[in-house]
Amino acid sequence: RSASSSRSDPDMFGLSDTEVTDVPLAHLDVEDTTFQCRVTLKPELLVDSVKNHGIQVPLVVRKHPRKKDKFQIVCGFRRATAAQQIGYVRVPCVIRDLKDEEAHILSYAENECRKTLGDLDRANGIAKLRATKKTTAQVAGLYRLSERQVQRLEGLLEYPDELKRALDNAESGVTTTHALMLMQATKRPGARLDLKEWISKIRKERMTIDALRGAIREAFAQRRPSKRPWRWSGTKFTMSLRTAEKWSDAEREQAITEVKKLLAKLKG
């Protein structure tokens, strides 16, 4: 089978004005993910569409720099994988002579314009362009981001795996802001956050950012030790007996211990 393409549909990259060639899938190096932005392809999201309508937008490929008679995919990894799963023999492609930097930018821009990238995907694309020895300022300029945005996105790649998996899963309900709040909470003194538990909580309760902020605040408030009803200040010892009836057994024991220490000092 061959995947048909709507050759007359214009697009913002001018691909419709370029000759489209039906390239054998066997000639595409599907395993080469050099220019793949997405962390996870999820080709199953396209399978039904490709089955019913074919590939409407041709892939963009270039001659493989290291493998003879092979093409390197620049745009269209998910389309190629979906076609492969269906059993197509050929797919429509635009063959371009692109340098590495041009290929990275085109891959990122195409996905960004189609609004198919999540923040983790953006971070992955940035990391791949970084590998070509680009500075933060250069990456920001090429991807039309601020330097602060580049640094914030790059930080996502340092998150724990369970948090990255949640970010990559649209059904988890975990947004970049949710993830940032959880990471900030894990760095607070005395923090013992079980990320898996919190991720599950966000998913089950469909927690908003405000709800998560409140839940984290409440969790830390519960762990904060209550203020002691006595205080040592140099040689001065003070104790509030007005609230004695509200003391817990542990606080009573501690108060007795402190009073015994004071009596011992007076006797000594």
mmCIF file of C-alpha atoms in Angstrom:
data_model
loop_
_atom_site.group_PDB
_atom_site.id
_atom_site.type_symbol
_atom_site.label_atom_id
_atom_site.label_comp_id
_atom_site.label_asym_id
_atom_site.label_seq_id
_atom_site.Cartn_x
_atom_site.Cartn_y
_atom_site.Cartn_z
ATOM 1 C CA ARG A 1 0.000 0.000 0.000
ATOM 2 C CA SER A 2 0.992 3.565 -0.571
ATOM 3 C CA ALA A 3 -0.053 6.445 1.659
ATOM 4 C CA SER A 4 -1.653 9.139 -0.453
ATOM 5 C CA SER A 5 -1.012 12.813 0.201
ATOM 6 C CA SER A 6 -3.107 15.874 -0.513
ATOM 7 C CA ARG A 7 -0.563 17.498 -2.823
ATOM 8 C CA SER A 8 -2.561 20.679 -3.396
ATOM 9 C CA ASP A 9 -2.987 21.735 0.257
ATOM 10 C CA PRO A 10 -0.774 24.759 0.991
ATOM 11 C CA ASP A 11 1.139 24.990 4.250
ATOM 12 C CA MET A 12 3.227 27.578 5.969
ATOM 13 C CA PHE A 13 6.527 25.891 5.100
ATOM 14 C CA GLY A 14 5.977 26.007 1.367
ATOM 15 C CA LEU A 15 6.099 22.235 1.044
ATOM 16 C CA SER A 16 3.184 22.204 -1.382
ATOM 17 C CA ASP A 17 5.325 24.127 -3.875
ATOM 18 C CA THR A 18 8.026 21.481 -3.669
ATOM 19 C CA GLU A 19 8.015 18.195 -5.530
ATOM 20 C CA VAL A 20 6.610 15.372 -3.443
ATOM 21 C CA THR A 21 8.128 11.935 -3.922
ATOM 22 C CA ASP A 22 6.707 8.607 -2.810
ATOM 23 C CA VAL A 23 9.640 7.140 -0.890
ATOM 24 C CA PRO A 24 9.724 3.458 0.134
ATOM 25 C CA LEU A 25 9.351 3.208 3.901
ATOM 26 C CA ALA A 26 12.284 0.793 3.887
ATOM 27 C CA HIS A 27 14.485 3.676 2.729
ATOM 28 C CA LEU A 28 13.593 5.832 5.730
ATOM 29 C CA ASP A 29 15.727 5.428 8.833
ATOM 30 C CA VAL A 30 12.813 5.449 11.263
ATOM 31 C CA GLU A 31 15.124 4.552 14.148
ATOM 32 C CA ASP A 32 17.224 7.717 13.677
ATOM 33 C CA THR A 33 15.630 10.231 16.042
ATOM 34 C CA THR A 34 18.209 12.996 15.593
ATOM 35 C CA PHE A 35 15.536 15.579 14.743
ATOM 36 C CA GLN A 36 12.641 14.134 16.733
ATOM 37 C CA CYS A 37 11.316 16.657 19.246
ATOM 38 C CA ARG A 38 8.673 14.533 20.892
ATOM 39 C CA VAL A 39 9.743 12.550 23.926
ATOM 40 C CA THR A 40 7.129 9.902 23.089
ATOM 41 C CA LEU A 41 5.746 9.550 19.564
ATOM 42 C CA LYS A 42 2.306 8.047 20.338
ATOM 43 C CA PRO A 43 1.704 7.042 16.681
ATOM 44 C CA GLU A 44 -1.560 5.369 17.716
ATOM 45 C CA LEU A 45 -3.096 8.853 17.781
ATOM 46 C CA LEU A 46 -2.649 9.041 13.993
ATOM 47 C CA VAL A 47 -3.343 5.469 12.909
ATOM 48 C CA ASP A 48 -7.098 5.891 12.326
ATOM 49 C CA SER A 49 -6.583 9.170 10.493
ATOM 50 C CA VAL A 50 -3.928 7.689 8.202
ATOM 51 C CA LYS A 51 -6.083 4.618 7.560
ATOM 52 C CA ASN A 52 -9.062 6.747 6.561
ATOM 53 C CA HIS A 53 -7.431 9.706 4.857
ATOM 54 C CA GLY A 54 -3.839 8.788 4.085
ATOM 55 C CA ILE A 55 -0.959 11.125 4.932
ATOM 56 C CA GLN A 56 -2.236 14.619 4.223
ATOM 57 C CA VAL A 57 1.062 16.411 4.833
ATOM 58 C CA PRO A 58 4.232 14.909 3.331
ATOM 59 C CA LEU A 59 7.198 14.077 5.498
ATOM 60 C CA VAL A 60 10.326 16.177 5.192
ATOM 61 C CA VAL A 61 13.485 14.123 4.797
ATOM 62 C CA ARG A 62 17.101 14.583 3.789
ATOM 63 C CA LYS A 63 19.702 12.196 2.474
ATOM 64 C CA HIS A 64 21.271 10.349 5.376
ATOM 65 C CA PRO A 65 24.780 11.679 6.015
ATOM 66 C CA ARG A 66 26.132 8.270 7.034
ATOM 67 C CA LYS A 67 23.918 5.601 5.431
ATOM 68 C CA LYS A 68 23.873 5.099 1.681
ATOM 69 C CA ASP A 69 20.429 4.866 0.053
ATOM 70 C CA LYS A 70 18.757 5.944 3.309
ATOM 71 C CA PHE A 71 16.874 9.086 4.247
ATOM 72 C CA GLN A 72 16.880 10.833 7.602
ATOM 73 C CA ILE A 73 13.480 12.032 8.822
ATOM 74 C CA VAL A 74 13.309 15.725 9.712
ATOM 75 C CA CYS A 75 9.526 16.146 10.076
ATOM 76 C CA GLY A 76 6.970 13.365 10.269
ATOM 77 C CA PHE A 77 8.261 10.731 12.693
ATOM 78 C CA ARG A 78 4.777 9.985 13.978
ATOM 79 C CA ARG A 79 3.318 9.843 10.453
ATOM 80 C CA ALA A 80 6.056 7.436 9.367
ATOM 81 C CA THR A 81 5.578 5.181 12.401
ATOM 82 C CA ALA A 82 1.787 5.133 11.978
ATOM 83 C CA ALA A 83 2.184 4.245 8.279
ATOM 84 C CA GLN A 84 4.651 1.514 9.243
ATOM 85 C CA GLN A 85 2.182 0.025 11.736
ATOM 86 C CA ILE A 86 -0.603 0.052 9.145
ATOM 87 C CA GLY A 87 1.573 -1.639 6.559
ATOM 88 C CA TYR A 88 2.218 1.056 3.966
ATOM 89 C CA VAL A 89 5.093 0.460 1.583
ATOM 90 C CA ARG A 90 5.620 4.058 0.484
ATOM 91 C CA VAL A 91 5.002 7.465 2.048
ATOM 92 C CA PRO A 92 4.927 10.949 0.448
ATOM 93 C CA CYS A 93 8.061 12.930 1.198
ATOM 94 C CA VAL A 94 9.678 16.228 0.361
ATOM 95 C CA ILE A 95 13.419 15.671 0.005
ATOM 96 C CA ARG A 96 15.428 18.679 1.099
ATOM 97 C CA ASP A 97 19.097 19.526 1.312
ATOM 98 C CA LEU A 98 19.250 20.737 4.908
ATOM 99 C CA LYS A 99 22.101 21.447 7.277
ATOM 100 C CA ASP A 100 21.783 20.150 10.845
ATOM 101 C CA GLU A 101 20.770 23.525 12.270
ATOM 102 C CA GLU A 102 18.163 24.053 9.546
ATOM 103 C CA ALA A 103 16.743 20.580 10.138
ATOM 104 C CA HIS A 104 16.447 21.129 13.897
ATOM 105 C CA ILE A 105 14.682 24.455 13.401
ATOM 106 C CA LEU A 106 12.294 23.089 10.768
ATOM 107 C CA SER A 107 11.372 20.092 12.920
ATOM 108 C CA TYR A 108 10.709 22.274 15.966
ATOM 109 C CA ALA A 109 8.841 24.946 13.990
ATOM 110 C CA GLU A 110 6.601 22.514 12.140
ATOM 111 C CA ASN A 111 5.456 20.809 15.336
ATOM 112 C CA GLU A 112 5.135 24.110 17.184
ATOM 113 C CA CYS A 113 2.977 25.601 14.448
ATOM 114 C CA ARG A 114 0.737 22.544 14.486
ATOM 115 C CA LYS A 115 0.463 22.969 18.272
ATOM 116 C CA THR A 116 1.497 19.380 18.906
ATOM 117 C CA LEU A 117 4.386 19.978 21.320
ATOM 118 C CA GLY A 118 4.210 19.877 25.094
ATOM 119 C CA ASP A 119 6.780 21.647 27.253
ATOM 120 C CA LEU A 120 8.736 18.433 27.748
ATOM 121 C CA ASP A 121 8.875 17.992 23.964
ATOM 122 C CA ARG A 122 10.095 21.583 23.618
ATOM 123 C CA ALA A 123 12.784 20.869 26.197
ATOM 124 C CA ASN A 124 13.823 17.780 24.238
ATOM 125 C CA GLY A 125 14.055 19.800 21.024
ATOM 126 C CA ILE A 126 16.127 22.446 22.778
ATOM 127 C CA ALA A 127 18.495 19.796 24.147
ATOM 128 C CA LYS A 128 19.045 18.404 20.653
ATOM 129 C CA LEU A 129 19.859 21.820 19.244
ATOM 130 C CA ARG A 130 22.126 22.407 22.247
ATOM 131 C CA ALA A 131 24.069 19.331 21.192
ATOM 132 C CA THR A 132 25.227 21.301 18.146
ATOM 133 C CA LYS A 133 27.146 23.616 20.547
ATOM 134 C CA LYS A 134 24.607 26.428 20.545
ATOM 135 C CA THR A 135 24.507 28.910 23.435
ATOM 136 C CA THR A 136 21.364 29.791 25.377
ATOM 137 C CA ALA A 137 21.107 33.080 23.491
ATOM 138 C CA GLN A 138 21.478 31.339 20.133
ATOM 139 C CA VAL A 139 18.842 28.714 20.967
ATOM 140 C CA ALA A 140 16.484 31.443 22.178
ATOM 141 C CA GLY A 141 16.932 33.368 18.942
ATOM 142 C CA LEU A 142 16.503 30.368 16.671
ATOM 143 C CA TYR A 143 13.424 29.052 18.495
ATOM 144 C CA ARG A 144 11.960 32.508 19.130
ATOM 145 C CA LEU A 145 11.973 32.126 22.888
ATOM 146 C CA SER A 146 13.399 34.253 25.671
ATOM 147 C CA GLU A 147 16.589 33.030 27.346
ATOM 148 C CA ARG A 148 14.604 32.583 30.551
ATOM 149 C CA GLN A 149 12.097 30.354 28.731
ATOM 150 C CA VAL A 150 14.933 28.241 27.336
ATOM 151 C CA GLN A 151 16.455 27.773 30.787
ATOM 152 C CA ARG A 152 13.062 26.997 32.367
ATOM 153 C CA LEU A 153 12.285 24.384 29.721
ATOM 154 C CA GLU A 154 15.743 22.812 29.996
ATOM 155 C CA GLY A 155 15.169 22.428 33.710
ATOM 156 C CA LEU A 156 12.320 19.989 33.003
ATOM 157 C CA LEU A 157 14.818 17.437 31.735
ATOM 158 C CA GLU A 158 16.365 17.312 35.222
ATOM 159 C CA TYR A 159 13.070 16.357 36.883
ATOM 160 C CA PRO A 160 12.603 12.840 38.333
ATOM 161 C CA ASP A 161 11.426 10.245 35.811
ATOM 162 C CA GLU A 162 7.978 9.832 37.370
ATOM 163 C CA LEU A 163 7.350 13.564 37.012
ATOM 164 C CA LYS A 164 8.551 13.597 33.401
ATOM 165 C CA ARG A 165 6.292 10.655 32.591
ATOM 166 C CA ALA A 166 3.357 12.550 34.080
ATOM 167 C CA LEU A 167 4.190 15.642 32.029
ATOM 168 C CA ASP A 168 4.341 13.510 28.887
ATOM 169 C CA ASN A 169 0.925 11.989 29.630
ATOM 170 C CA ALA A 170 -1.943 14.353 28.821
ATOM 171 C CA GLU A 171 -4.328 12.237 30.926
ATOM 172 C CA SER A 172 -2.288 12.764 34.096
ATOM 173 C CA GLY A 173 -3.548 16.316 34.514
ATOM 174 C CA VAL A 174 -0.016 17.385 35.496
ATOM 175 C CA THR A 175 1.003 20.637 33.822
ATOM 176 C CA THR A 176 4.406 22.285 33.840
ATOM 177 C CA THR A 177 3.223 24.557 36.662
ATOM 178 C CA HIS A 178 2.028 21.571 38.725
ATOM 179 C CA ALA A 179 5.432 19.946 38.227
ATOM 180 C CA LEU A 180 7.310 23.128 39.171
ATOM 181 C CA MET A 181 5.317 23.463 42.399
ATOM 182 C CA LEU A 182 5.996 19.851 43.342
ATOM 183 C CA MET A 183 9.719 20.269 42.674
ATOM 184 C CA GLN A 184 9.839 23.440 44.783
ATOM 185 C CA ALA A 185 8.022 21.611 47.583
ATOM 186 C CA THR A 186 10.560 18.755 47.538
ATOM 187 C CA LYS A 187 13.348 21.277 48.209
ATOM 188 C CA ARG A 188 11.758 22.751 51.321
ATOM 189 C CA PRO A 189 13.417 21.886 54.658
ATOM 190 C CA GLY A 190 12.062 18.643 56.065
ATOM 191 C CA ALA A 191 10.161 17.813 52.882
ATOM 192 C CA ARG A 192 9.200 14.174 52.441
ATOM 193 C CA LEU A 193 6.945 14.292 49.406
ATOM 194 C CA ASP A 194 6.027 11.070 47.659
ATOM 195 C CA LEU A 195 5.856 12.307 44.062
ATOM 196 C CA LYS A 196 3.946 9.255 42.828
ATOM 197 C CA GLU A 197 1.326 9.823 45.492
ATOM 198 C CA TRP A 198 0.977 13.506 44.621
ATOM 199 C CA ILE A 199 0.828 12.814 40.878
ATOM 200 C CA SER A 200 -1.935 10.281 41.507
ATOM 201 C CA LYS A 201 -3.745 12.831 43.686
ATOM 202 C CA ILE A 202 -3.586 15.465 40.936
ATOM 203 C CA ARG A 203 -4.968 13.008 38.415
ATOM 204 C CA LYS A 204 -7.787 11.629 40.544
ATOM 205 C CA GLU A 205 -8.932 14.994 41.896
ATOM 206 C CA ARG A 206 -8.139 16.949 38.708
ATOM 207 C CA MET A 207 -6.440 19.460 40.956
ATOM 208 C CA THR A 208 -6.104 23.040 39.817
ATOM 209 C CA ILE A 209 -2.931 24.984 40.546
ATOM 210 C CA ASP A 210 -4.629 26.775 43.444
ATOM 211 C CA ALA A 211 -5.887 23.477 44.854
ATOM 212 C CA LEU A 212 -2.407 21.971 44.684
ATOM 213 C CA ARG A 213 -0.881 25.024 46.341
ATOM 214 C CA GLY A 214 -3.390 24.755 49.178
ATOM 215 C CA ALA A 215 -2.855 21.009 49.573
ATOM 216 C CA ILE A 216 0.917 21.414 49.793
ATOM 217 C CA ARG A 217 0.555 24.241 52.310
ATOM 218 C CA GLU A 218 -1.754 22.089 54.434
ATOM 219 C CA ALA A 219 0.600 19.095 54.249
ATOM 220 C CA PHE A 220 3.509 21.156 55.553
ATOM 221 C CA ALA A 221 1.377 22.796 58.235
ATOM 222 C CA GLN A 222 0.454 19.374 59.608
ATOM 223 C CA ARG A 223 4.127 18.417 59.857
ATOM 224 C CA ARG A 224 5.181 21.638 61.540
ATOM 225 C CA PRO A 225 5.804 21.007 65.223
ATOM 226 C CA SER A 226 3.529 22.924 67.569
ATOM 227 C CA LYS A 227 5.037 25.816 69.482
ATOM 228 C CA ARG A 228 6.386 24.705 72.817
ATOM 229 C CA PRO A 229 4.572 26.166 75.855
ATOM 230 C CA TRP A 230 7.939 26.943 77.503
ATOM 231 C CA ARG A 231 11.060 28.790 76.462
ATOM 232 C CA TRP A 232 14.657 29.064 77.596
ATOM 233 C CA SER A 233 16.279 32.462 76.992
ATOM 234 C CA GLY A 234 19.792 32.515 78.318
ATOM 235 C CA THR A 235 19.333 31.976 82.046
ATOM 236 C CA LYS A 236 15.625 32.779 81.966
ATOM 237 C CA PHE A 237 13.026 30.004 81.855
ATOM 238 C CA THR A 238 9.383 30.874 81.150
ATOM 239 C CA MET A 239 6.358 28.591 80.914
ATOM 240 C CA SER A 240 2.708 29.275 80.027
ATOM 241 C CA LEU A 241 0.349 27.390 82.293
ATOM 242 C CA ARG A 242 -2.782 28.984 80.847
ATOM 243 C CA THR A 243 -2.859 26.473 77.998
ATOM 244 C CA ALA A 244 -1.733 23.478 80.053
ATOM 245 C CA GLU A 245 -5.067 21.734 79.658
ATOM 246 C CA LYS A 246 -4.557 21.728 75.879
ATOM 247 C CA TRP A 247 -1.115 20.163 76.011
ATOM 248 C CA SER A 248 -0.619 16.747 74.463
ATOM 249 C CA ASP A 249 0.815 13.917 76.572
ATOM 250 C CA ALA A 250 4.143 14.354 74.781
ATOM 251 C CA GLU A 251 4.198 18.076 75.578
ATOM 252 C CA ARG A 252 3.403 17.370 79.228
ATOM 253 C CA GLU A 253 6.275 14.886 79.441
ATOM 254 C CA GLN A 254 8.629 17.385 77.833
ATOM 255 C CA ALA A 255 7.477 20.128 80.240
ATOM 256 C CA ILE A 256 8.099 17.866 83.236
ATOM 257 C CA THR A 257 11.567 17.048 81.906
ATOM 258 C CA GLU A 258 12.406 20.750 81.502
ATOM 259 C CA VAL A 259 11.155 21.578 85.011
ATOM 260 C CA LYS A 260 13.264 18.736 86.468
ATOM 261 C CA LYS A 261 16.307 20.132 84.664
ATOM 262 C CA LEU A 262 15.593 23.554 86.142
ATOM 263 C CA LEU A 263 15.214 22.134 89.678
ATOM 264 C CA ALA A 264 18.472 20.221 89.271
ATOM 265 C CA LYS A 265 20.245 23.455 88.343
ATOM 266 C CA LEU A 266 18.759 25.252 91.365
ATOM 267 C CA LYS A 267 19.862 22.448 93.713
ATOM 268 C CA GLY A 268 23.322 22.279 92.151
#
